Amino acid sequence: MTVHLIADSAADLPRSFYDENRISFIPLRVLLDEKEYDDLLTIQPAEVYEAMRRGKAPKTSQPSLQLLTDMFSRLAKEGNPALYIAFSSQLSGTYQTAVMAANEVKEEFPHFDLRVVDSKCASLGYGLAVKHALELAANGNTIQEIEMSVKEFCDHLEHIFTVDDLTYLARGGRISKASAFVGGLLNIKPLLHVEDGKLVPLKKIRGRKKLLKRMIELMKERGRDLSSQTIGISHGDDEESASEIKRLIEAEFHPKDIVVNMIGSVIGAHAGPGTLAIFFSGKEKR
């Protein structure tokens, strides 16, 4: 039987990707100027970044239990097994809400094979996990095989990223406001990664050139067989920086493919314009 895939907008994949590959799409929500929007449906990332540059402070929220229950019920009636790969449970309550919705639907449809996986990934790192699942589904793998392989894939996926303005992370409580102020004065940029689904600071680096160099060094230190991988790059409305890191990665590692996409409204609302992130498979489990 065909395995139906489900993913949410925090995967930072283009909206067209879901339609073209018949993946059910769950939008997270953005609150801007006291109006609520559905990510990639009624608001686009560029609009959120432009608002942030004007001093606005958008907020985000997870999908409703009702939305998830309705979607899962529709899929249950179709009869195919379904796998929802969810945004990291350490960064959103979406996974927990999806588990509640799945349990509710399974009571009504006890034979429906619905599984919810906590990717512990974000942005295009999560997006690469969805692409990995899609390849497996297209090759006819069972839902058990896809679930196990996706979990293994996510366990090894590295997220290395930086932000242009520390103010946005300070607003979300990721760093202190004092650190954000000092960082802005001294051109200090933080380098962060994801550990067990949570954002963890790695280092503070002064100057853009040193920052990009260190990101490449971390790929060398942590990556495995990078030439055979698809590398992910996501950016906060900063195509210039994304193109620059792409050139460096191509020159150093010659990967199989590089996917570049803008960071979506939900993650962008917390990281801000100018964020730059790279994603690749690492040697060790995260």
CSV table of C-alpha atoms in Angstrom, one decimal:
chain,number,residue,atom,x,y,z
A,1,MET,CA,0.0,0.0,0.0
A,2,THR,CA,1.1,3.6,-0.7
A,3,VAL,CA,2.4,5.4,2.4
A,4,HIS,CA,0.9,8.9,2.7
A,5,LEU,CA,3.3,11.6,4.0
A,6,ILE,CA,2.4,14.6,6.2
A,7,ALA,CA,4.7,17.5,7.1
A,8,ASP,CA,4.3,21.0,8.4
A,9,SER,CA,5.5,24.5,7.3
A,10,ALA,CA,8.5,24.5,9.7
A,11,ALA,CA,10.2,22.2,7.1
A,12,ASP,CA,10.9,25.3,5.0
A,13,LEU,CA,10.1,23.6,1.7
A,14,PRO,CA,8.3,25.5,-1.0
A,15,ARG,CA,4.5,25.3,-0.9
A,16,SER,CA,4.5,23.8,-4.4
A,17,PHE,CA,6.7,20.9,-3.1
A,18,TYR,CA,3.8,19.5,-1.1
A,19,ASP,CA,1.3,19.8,-3.9
A,20,GLU,CA,3.6,18.2,-6.5
A,21,ASN,CA,4.4,15.3,-4.3
A,22,ARG,CA,0.9,14.9,-2.7
A,23,ILE,CA,2.2,15.5,0.8
A,24,SER,CA,-0.4,16.7,3.2
A,25,PHE,CA,0.6,20.2,4.4
A,26,ILE,CA,0.0,21.6,7.9
A,27,PRO,CA,0.5,25.3,8.3
A,28,LEU,CA,1.8,26.8,11.6
A,29,ARG,CA,0.5,30.2,12.5
A,30,VAL,CA,1.9,33.7,12.6
A,31,LEU,CA,0.4,36.6,14.5
A,32,LEU,CA,1.3,40.0,13.1
A,33,ASP,CA,-0.4,43.3,13.8
A,34,GLU,CA,-3.1,41.4,15.8
A,35,LYS,CA,-4.1,39.4,12.8
A,36,GLU,CA,-3.5,35.6,12.6
A,37,TYR,CA,-2.1,34.0,9.4
A,38,ASP,CA,-1.4,30.5,8.1
A,39,ASP,CA,2.3,30.1,7.1
A,40,LEU,CA,2.7,29.8,3.3
A,41,LEU,CA,-1.0,30.1,2.8
A,42,THR,CA,-2.1,33.5,3.9
A,43,ILE,CA,1.3,35.0,4.6
A,44,GLN,CA,4.7,34.6,2.9
A,45,PRO,CA,8.1,34.7,4.6
A,46,ALA,CA,9.3,37.8,2.8
A,47,GLU,CA,6.3,39.7,4.3
A,48,VAL,CA,7.3,38.7,7.8
A,49,TYR,CA,10.9,39.7,7.3
A,50,GLU,CA,9.9,43.1,5.9
A,51,ALA,CA,7.7,43.6,8.9
A,52,MET,CA,10.5,42.7,11.2
A,53,ARG,CA,12.8,45.2,9.5
A,54,ARG,CA,10.2,47.8,10.3
A,55,GLY,CA,10.4,47.0,13.9
A,56,LYS,CA,7.4,44.6,14.2
A,57,ALA,CA,7.6,41.6,16.5
A,58,PRO,CA,5.5,38.7,15.0
A,59,LYS,CA,4.5,35.8,17.2
A,60,THR,CA,3.9,32.2,16.2
A,61,SER,CA,1.7,29.3,17.3
A,62,GLN,CA,1.1,25.7,16.5
A,63,PRO,CA,-1.8,24.3,14.5
A,64,SER,CA,-5.0,23.6,16.3
A,65,LEU,CA,-6.0,20.2,17.6
A,66,GLN,CA,-9.1,20.4,15.4
A,67,LEU,CA,-7.2,21.0,12.2
A,68,LEU,CA,-5.0,18.0,12.9
A,69,THR,CA,-7.9,15.8,13.9
A,70,ASP,CA,-9.8,16.7,10.7
A,71,MET,CA,-6.8,16.0,8.5
A,72,PHE,CA,-6.1,12.6,10.1
A,73,SER,CA,-9.8,11.6,9.9
A,74,ARG,CA,-9.8,12.4,6.2
A,75,LEU,CA,-6.7,10.3,5.6
A,76,ALA,CA,-8.2,7.4,7.8
A,77,LYS,CA,-11.2,7.3,5.4
A,78,GLU,CA,-8.8,6.9,2.4
A,79,GLY,CA,-7.3,3.8,4.1
A,80,ASN,CA,-3.6,4.2,3.3
A,81,PRO,CA,-1.0,4.2,6.1
A,82,ALA,CA,0.2,7.7,6.9
A,83,LEU,CA,3.4,9.1,8.5
A,84,TYR,CA,3.6,12.6,9.9
A,85,ILE,CA,7.1,13.9,10.3
A,86,ALA,CA,6.8,16.7,12.8
A,87,PHE,CA,8.8,19.8,13.7
A,88,SER,CA,11.1,19.4,16.7
A,89,SER,CA,9.1,18.9,19.9
A,90,GLN,CA,11.7,21.0,21.7
A,91,LEU,CA,10.8,24.1,19.6
A,92,SER,CA,7.1,23.7,19.2
A,93,GLY,CA,4.1,22.0,20.7
A,94,THR,CA,3.0,20.7,17.3
A,95,TYR,CA,4.3,17.2,17.8
A,96,GLN,CA,2.5,16.8,21.1
A,97,THR,CA,-0.8,18.1,19.6
A,98,ALA,CA,-0.4,15.8,16.7
A,99,VAL,CA,0.0,12.8,19.0
A,100,MET,CA,-3.2,13.8,20.8
A,101,ALA,CA,-5.0,14.1,17.5
A,102,ALA,CA,-3.7,10.8,16.2
A,103,ASN,CA,-4.8,9.0,19.4
A,104,GLU,CA,-8.3,10.5,19.1
A,105,VAL,CA,-8.6,9.5,15.4
A,106,LYS,CA,-7.4,5.9,16.1
A,107,GLU,CA,-10.2,5.4,18.6
A,108,GLU,CA,-12.7,6.0,15.7
A,109,PHE,CA,-10.5,4.2,13.1
A,110,PRO,CA,-8.6,1.5,15.0
A,111,HIS,CA,-7.2,-0.1,11.8
A,112,PHE,CA,-5.7,3.1,10.5
A,113,ASP,CA,-1.9,2.9,10.6
A,114,LEU,CA,-1.0,6.5,11.5
A,115,ARG,CA,2.5,7.3,12.9
A,116,VAL,CA,3.8,10.6,14.2
A,117,VAL,CA,7.6,11.1,14.3
A,118,ASP,CA,9.4,13.8,16.3
A,119,SER,CA,12.1,14.8,13.8
A,120,LYS,CA,13.9,16.9,16.4
A,121,CYS,CA,14.9,18.9,13.4
A,122,ALA,CA,14.0,22.4,12.1
A,123,SER,CA,14.0,24.4,8.9
A,124,LEU,CA,15.5,22.8,5.9
A,125,GLY,CA,17.1,20.1,8.1
A,126,TYR,CA,13.6,19.0,8.8
A,127,GLY,CA,12.9,19.5,5.0
A,128,LEU,CA,15.7,17.1,4.1
A,129,ALA,CA,14.1,14.5,6.3
A,130,VAL,CA,10.8,14.9,4.5
A,131,LYS,CA,12.6,14.5,1.1
A,132,HIS,CA,14.3,11.4,2.4
A,133,ALA,CA,11.0,9.9,3.4
A,134,LEU,CA,9.5,10.8,0.0
A,135,GLU,CA,12.3,8.9,-1.8
A,136,LEU,CA,11.6,5.8,0.4
A,137,ALA,CA,7.9,6.0,-0.2
A,138,ALA,CA,8.4,6.4,-3.9
A,139,ASN,CA,10.5,3.2,-3.9
A,140,GLY,CA,7.7,1.3,-2.2
A,141,ASN,CA,9.1,1.0,1.3
A,142,THR,CA,6.7,0.0,4.1
A,143,ILE,CA,5.7,2.5,6.7
A,144,GLN,CA,7.8,0.7,9.3
A,145,GLU,CA,10.9,0.9,7.0
A,146,ILE,CA,10.3,4.6,6.3
A,147,GLU,CA,9.7,5.5,10.0
A,148,MET,CA,12.9,3.7,11.1
A,149,SER,CA,15.0,5.2,8.3
A,150,VAL,CA,13.7,8.8,9.0
A,151,LYS,CA,14.5,8.5,12.7
A,152,GLU,CA,18.0,7.3,11.8
A,153,PHE,CA,18.4,10.1,9.3
A,154,CYS,CA,17.3,12.8,11.7
A,155,ASP,CA,19.6,11.4,14.5
A,156,HIS,CA,22.6,12.2,12.3
A,157,LEU,CA,21.4,15.5,10.8
A,158,GLU,CA,23.6,18.5,11.7
A,159,HIS,CA,22.2,22.0,11.9
A,160,ILE,CA,24.8,24.8,12.0
A,161,PHE,CA,23.4,28.4,11.8
A,162,THR,CA,24.0,32.0,12.6
A,163,VAL,CA,21.8,35.1,12.9
A,164,ASP,CA,22.5,38.6,11.7
A,165,ASP,CA,20.9,40.4,14.6
A,166,LEU,CA,20.9,39.0,18.1
A,167,THR,CA,17.9,41.1,19.1
A,168,TYR,CA,15.5,38.5,17.7
A,169,LEU,CA,17.0,35.6,19.7
A,170,ALA,CA,17.0,37.8,22.8
A,171,ARG,CA,13.3,38.6,22.3
A,172,GLY,CA,12.6,34.9,22.3
A,173,GLY,CA,14.6,34.3,25.4
A,174,ARG,CA,17.5,32.4,23.6
A,175,ILE,CA,20.1,34.9,24.8
A,176,SER,CA,20.2,37.8,27.2
A,177,LYS,CA,19.3,41.3,26.1
A,178,ALA,CA,22.7,42.5,27.3
A,179,SER,CA,24.5,40.0,25.0
A,180,ALA,CA,22.4,41.1,22.1
A,181,PHE,CA,23.4,44.8,22.8
A,182,VAL,CA,27.1,44.0,23.1
A,183,GLY,CA,27.0,41.8,20.0
A,184,GLY,CA,25.5,44.5,17.9
A,185,LEU,CA,28.2,47.0,19.0
A,186,LEU,CA,31.1,44.6,18.3
A,187,ASN,CA,29.8,42.9,15.2
A,188,ILE,CA,29.8,39.6,17.1
A,189,LYS,CA,27.7,36.9,15.6
A,190,PRO,CA,26.6,33.7,17.4
A,191,LEU,CA,27.2,30.3,15.9
A,192,LEU,CA,24.5,27.8,17.1
A,193,HIS,CA,23.5,24.2,16.4
A,194,VAL,CA,20.7,21.9,17.3
A,195,GLU,CA,21.2,19.3,20.0
A,196,ASP,CA,18.4,16.8,20.8
A,197,GLY,CA,16.0,19.1,19.1
A,198,LYS,CA,17.0,22.3,21.1
A,199,LEU,CA,19.0,25.3,20.0
A,200,VAL,CA,22.4,25.4,21.6
A,201,PRO,CA,25.1,28.1,21.3
A,202,LEU,CA,28.4,26.9,20.0
A,203,LYS,CA,30.6,30.1,19.7
A,204,LYS,CA,30.6,33.8,19.2
A,205,ILE,CA,32.6,35.0,16.3
A,206,ARG,CA,33.5,38.5,15.2
A,207,GLY,CA,33.3,39.3,11.5
A,208,ARG,CA,31.4,37.7,8.7
A,209,LYS,CA,34.5,36.2,6.9
A,210,LYS,CA,35.6,34.3,10.0
A,211,LEU,CA,32.1,33.1,10.6
A,212,LEU,CA,31.6,31.5,7.2
A,213,LYS,CA,35.1,30.0,7.5
A,214,ARG,CA,34.1,28.4,10.8
A,215,MET,CA,30.9,27.0,9.4
A,216,ILE,CA,32.9,25.2,6.6
A,217,GLU,CA,35.4,23.9,9.3
A,218,LEU,CA,32.5,22.5,11.3
A,219,MET,CA,31.2,20.7,8.2
A,220,LYS,CA,34.7,19.2,7.8
A,221,GLU,CA,34.8,18.1,11.4
A,222,ARG,CA,31.3,16.7,11.7
A,223,GLY,CA,30.3,15.7,8.2
A,224,ARG,CA,30.5,12.2,6.8
A,225,ASP,CA,30.9,11.4,3.1
A,226,LEU,CA,29.8,14.9,2.2
A,227,SER,CA,30.4,14.4,-1.6
A,228,SER,CA,27.5,11.9,-1.7
A,229,GLN,CA,25.1,14.0,0.2
A,230,THR,CA,22.3,16.5,-0.5
A,231,ILE,CA,23.2,19.6,1.6
A,232,GLY,CA,20.6,22.1,2.8
A,233,ILE,CA,21.0,25.8,3.0
A,234,SER,CA,18.3,28.1,4.3
A,235,HIS,CA,18.4,31.9,4.8
A,236,GLY,CA,16.3,34.7,6.3
A,237,ASP,CA,15.7,36.7,3.1
A,238,ASP,CA,19.4,36.9,2.4
A,239,GLU,CA,20.1,35.3,-1.0
A,240,GLU,CA,23.6,36.8,-1.2
A,241,SER,CA,24.8,35.1,2.0
A,242,ALA,CA,23.2,31.8,0.9
A,243,SER,CA,24.9,32.0,-2.5
A,244,GLU,CA,28.3,32.8,-0.8
A,245,ILE,CA,28.1,29.7,1.5
A,246,LYS,CA,26.9,27.6,-1.4
A,247,ARG,CA,30.0,28.5,-3.4
A,248,LEU,CA,32.3,27.7,-0.5
A,249,ILE,CA,30.5,24.3,0.1
A,250,GLU,CA,30.7,23.4,-3.6
A,251,ALA,CA,34.4,24.3,-3.8
A,252,GLU,CA,35.3,22.4,-0.6
A,253,PHE,CA,33.1,19.3,-0.7
A,254,HIS,CA,31.6,18.9,-4.2
A,255,PRO,CA,28.3,17.5,-2.8
A,256,LYS,CA,25.8,15.5,-4.8
A,257,ASP,CA,23.3,18.3,-4.6
A,258,ILE,CA,22.6,21.5,-2.7
A,259,VAL,CA,19.0,22.6,-1.8
A,260,VAL,CA,18.6,26.3,-1.0
A,261,ASN,CA,15.4,27.9,0.3
A,262,MET,CA,14.2,30.8,2.4
A,263,ILE,CA,13.5,30.2,6.0
A,264,GLY,CA,9.8,30.2,6.5
A,265,SER,CA,7.6,32.7,8.5
A,266,VAL,CA,7.5,30.7,11.7
A,267,ILE,CA,11.2,30.0,12.3
A,268,GLY,CA,12.1,33.4,10.7
A,269,ALA,CA,9.9,35.2,13.2
A,270,HIS,CA,12.3,34.0,16.0
A,271,ALA,CA,15.6,34.1,14.1
A,272,GLY,CA,15.1,37.2,12.0
A,273,PRO,CA,16.3,38.6,8.7
A,274,GLY,CA,19.8,37.6,7.7
A,275,THR,CA,19.8,34.2,9.4
A,276,LEU,CA,22.0,31.6,7.6
A,277,ALA,CA,21.8,27.9,8.2
A,278,ILE,CA,23.5,24.8,6.8
A,279,PHE,CA,22.3,21.1,7.1
A,280,PHE,CA,24.2,17.9,6.5
A,281,SER,CA,24.5,14.4,7.8
A,282,GLY,CA,27.1,14.0,10.5
A,283,LYS,CA,29.4,11.2,11.7
A,284,GLU,CA,27.9,10.9,15.2
A,285,LYS,CA,24.3,10.7,16.5
A,286,ARG,CA,23.2,14.1,17.7
